[in-house]
Amino acid sequence: MEEDTLRFWIIPIICLVAVMGLFVIILSYQFNTAMPNAAIELEEMRKMSCDEIKAKDALNRYWSKDNSKYGKDKVGGCVAAELAITNAEKEKLDKLLADPNSLESLTRDLKKFQDLYDSHKELYDYHLSETKMLNQNVTDFENKINEINSKLLNEYGVK
């Protein structure tokens, strides 16, 4: 009977020791690897530029949830800053384009007129070449008619 109770307690004790060993390994990993690496990663992220933090966030590999939240917040701030800069530049350009005497407005108008000129020039060149070809055909036709008239006059005396 003592053997049965001994066998009965050996398996749970072995499982308990295995679970405690696994727990100690996990805690050791957290305290000796993950937490120091998370602290180093956080310091590095504080020094990163927007492009670098965006690249890191695209990988979505962080040592801790706090670092992940910090990275995502910083990316959100970068996006908001870029959007604000874009909007400010757009407003500035809109103000400059509203003034008809500003360089930007004149440049825009010049480009518009240049495009219009280029499109008309292409049409003009096409029609000019067609006109030259038609003119040559009419000249050739008139020459043929004159040649036929001169043959008629020489051979038959008919005009």
CSV table of C-alpha atoms in Angstrom, one decimal:
chain,number,residue,atom,x,y,z
A,1,MET,CA,0.0,0.0,0.0
A,2,GLU,CA,2.9,2.3,0.7
A,3,GLU,CA,4.2,1.7,-2.8
A,4,ASP,CA,0.9,2.7,-4.3
A,5,THR,CA,0.8,6.0,-2.4
A,6,LEU,CA,4.5,6.6,-3.3
A,7,ARG,CA,3.7,6.1,-7.0
A,8,PHE,CA,0.6,8.2,-6.7
A,9,TRP,CA,2.6,11.2,-5.4
A,10,ILE,CA,5.7,10.8,-7.7
A,11,ILE,CA,4.0,11.9,-10.9
A,12,PRO,CA,2.4,15.1,-9.5
A,13,ILE,CA,5.6,16.0,-7.8
A,14,ILE,CA,7.6,15.5,-11.0
A,15,CYS,CA,5.0,17.7,-12.9
A,16,LEU,CA,5.1,20.3,-10.2
A,17,VAL,CA,8.9,20.4,-10.4
A,18,ALA,CA,8.8,20.7,-14.2
A,19,VAL,CA,6.2,23.5,-14.1
A,20,MET,CA,8.3,25.3,-11.5
A,21,GLY,CA,11.4,24.9,-13.6
A,22,LEU,CA,9.6,26.2,-16.6
A,23,PHE,CA,8.4,29.2,-14.6
A,24,VAL,CA,11.9,29.9,-13.3
A,25,ILE,CA,13.2,29.8,-16.9
A,26,ILE,CA,10.5,32.2,-18.1
A,27,LEU,CA,11.1,34.6,-15.2
A,28,SER,CA,14.9,34.4,-15.8
A,29,TYR,CA,14.3,35.2,-19.5
A,30,GLN,CA,12.1,38.1,-18.7
A,31,PHE,CA,14.4,39.6,-16.1
A,32,ASN,CA,17.8,38.9,-17.8
A,33,THR,CA,16.9,39.3,-21.5
A,34,ALA,CA,13.6,40.9,-22.3
A,35,MET,CA,13.5,43.7,-19.8
A,36,PRO,CA,17.1,45.0,-20.4
A,37,ASN,CA,16.6,44.7,-24.2
A,38,ALA,CA,13.3,46.6,-23.9
A,39,ALA,CA,15.0,49.4,-22.0
A,40,ILE,CA,17.8,49.6,-24.6
A,41,GLU,CA,15.2,49.6,-27.4
A,42,LEU,CA,13.2,52.4,-25.7
A,43,GLU,CA,16.3,54.6,-25.5
A,44,GLU,CA,17.1,53.8,-29.2
A,45,MET,CA,13.5,54.7,-30.2
A,46,ARG,CA,13.7,58.0,-28.4
A,47,LYS,CA,16.7,58.9,-30.6
A,48,MET,CA,15.1,57.7,-33.9
A,49,SER,CA,14.0,59.9,-36.7
A,50,CYS,CA,10.5,59.6,-38.2
A,51,ASP,CA,11.6,57.5,-41.1
A,52,GLU,CA,13.5,55.1,-38.8
A,53,ILE,CA,10.6,54.7,-36.4
A,54,LYS,CA,8.2,54.1,-39.3
A,55,ALA,CA,10.5,51.3,-40.6
A,56,LYS,CA,10.7,49.8,-37.1
A,57,ASP,CA,7.0,50.0,-36.7
A,58,ALA,CA,6.4,48.4,-40.0
A,59,LEU,CA,8.2,45.3,-38.8
A,60,ASN,CA,6.1,45.4,-35.5
A,61,ARG,CA,8.9,43.7,-33.5
A,62,TYR,CA,9.2,45.2,-30.0
A,63,TRP,CA,10.6,43.8,-26.8
A,64,SER,CA,7.6,45.0,-24.7
A,65,LYS,CA,4.1,46.2,-25.1
A,66,ASP,CA,5.1,49.6,-23.7
A,67,ASN,CA,7.7,49.9,-26.4
A,68,SER,CA,5.1,48.9,-29.0
A,69,LYS,CA,2.7,51.6,-27.7
A,70,TYR,CA,5.5,54.2,-27.6
A,71,GLY,CA,6.5,53.3,-31.2
A,72,LYS,CA,2.9,53.5,-32.5
A,73,ASP,CA,2.4,56.8,-30.7
A,74,LYS,CA,5.6,58.2,-32.2
A,75,VAL,CA,4.6,57.1,-35.7
A,76,GLY,CA,1.2,58.7,-35.2
A,77,GLY,CA,2.9,61.9,-34.2
A,78,CYS,CA,5.2,61.8,-37.2
A,79,VAL,CA,2.2,61.2,-39.5
A,80,ALA,CA,0.3,64.1,-37.9
A,81,ALA,CA,3.4,66.4,-38.2
A,82,GLU,CA,3.9,65.5,-41.9
A,83,LEU,CA,0.2,66.1,-42.6
A,84,ALA,CA,0.4,69.5,-40.8
A,85,ILE,CA,3.5,70.4,-42.9
A,86,THR,CA,1.8,69.3,-46.1
A,87,ASN,CA,-1.3,71.4,-45.3
A,88,ALA,CA,0.8,74.4,-44.4
A,89,GLU,CA,2.8,74.2,-47.7
A,90,LYS,CA,-0.5,73.7,-49.6
A,91,GLU,CA,-2.0,76.8,-47.9
A,92,LYS,CA,1.1,78.8,-48.6
A,93,LEU,CA,1.1,77.7,-52.3
A,94,ASP,CA,-2.7,78.5,-52.5
A,95,LYS,CA,-2.0,82.0,-51.2
A,96,LEU,CA,0.8,82.5,-53.7
A,97,LEU,CA,-1.3,81.1,-56.6
A,98,ALA,CA,-4.2,83.4,-55.6
A,99,ASP,CA,-1.9,86.5,-56.3
A,100,PRO,CA,-1.8,86.9,-60.1
A,101,ASN,CA,1.6,88.6,-59.9
A,102,SER,CA,3.4,86.0,-57.8
A,103,LEU,CA,6.2,83.9,-59.4
A,104,GLU,CA,4.3,80.7,-58.7
A,105,SER,CA,1.1,82.0,-60.3
A,106,LEU,CA,3.0,83.3,-63.3
A,107,THR,CA,4.9,80.0,-63.6
A,108,ARG,CA,1.7,78.0,-63.4
A,109,ASP,CA,0.1,80.2,-66.1
A,110,LEU,CA,3.2,80.0,-68.3
A,111,LYS,CA,3.2,76.2,-68.1
A,112,LYS,CA,-0.5,76.2,-69.0
A,113,PHE,CA,0.1,78.4,-72.0
A,114,GLN,CA,3.2,76.4,-73.0
A,115,ASP,CA,1.1,73.2,-72.9
A,116,LEU,CA,-1.6,74.9,-75.0
A,117,TYR,CA,1.0,76.2,-77.4
A,118,ASP,CA,2.6,72.8,-77.7
A,119,SER,CA,-0.7,71.1,-78.5
A,120,HIS,CA,-1.5,73.8,-81.1
A,121,LYS,CA,2.0,73.5,-82.5
A,122,GLU,CA,1.6,69.8,-83.0
A,123,LEU,CA,-1.7,70.4,-84.9
A,124,TYR,CA,-0.1,73.2,-86.9
A,125,ASP,CA,2.9,71.0,-87.8
A,126,TYR,CA,0.6,68.2,-88.8
A,127,HIS,CA,-1.6,70.5,-91.0
A,128,LEU,CA,1.4,72.2,-92.5
A,129,SER,CA,2.8,68.9,-93.6
A,130,GLU,CA,-0.6,67.8,-95.0
A,131,THR,CA,-0.8,71.2,-96.8
A,132,LYS,CA,2.6,70.7,-98.4
A,133,MET,CA,1.7,67.2,-99.5
A,134,LEU,CA,-1.6,68.4,-101.0
A,135,ASN,CA,0.1,71.3,-102.6
A,136,GLN,CA,2.7,69.0,-104.2
A,137,ASN,CA,-0.1,66.7,-105.4
A,138,VAL,CA,-2.0,69.6,-106.9
A,139,THR,CA,1.2,70.8,-108.6
A,140,ASP,CA,1.9,67.3,-110.0
A,141,PHE,CA,-1.7,67.1,-111.2
A,142,GLU,CA,-1.5,70.5,-112.9
A,143,ASN,CA,1.7,69.5,-114.5
A,144,LYS,CA,0.1,66.3,-115.8
A,145,ILE,CA,-2.8,68.3,-117.2
A,146,ASN,CA,-0.5,70.8,-118.9
A,147,GLU,CA,1.5,67.9,-120.4
A,148,ILE,CA,-1.7,66.2,-121.7
A,149,ASN,CA,-2.9,69.5,-123.1
A,150,SER,CA,0.4,70.1,-124.9
A,151,LYS,CA,0.3,66.6,-126.4
A,152,LEU,CA,-3.2,67.1,-127.5
A,153,LEU,CA,-2.3,70.4,-129.1
A,154,ASN,CA,0.8,69.0,-130.8
A,155,GLU,CA,-0.8,65.8,-132.0
A,156,TYR,CA,-4.4,66.7,-132.8
A,157,GLY,CA,-4.4,70.5,-132.6
A,158,VAL,CA,-7.1,70.4,-130.0
A,159,LYS,CA,-6.9,72.3,-126.9
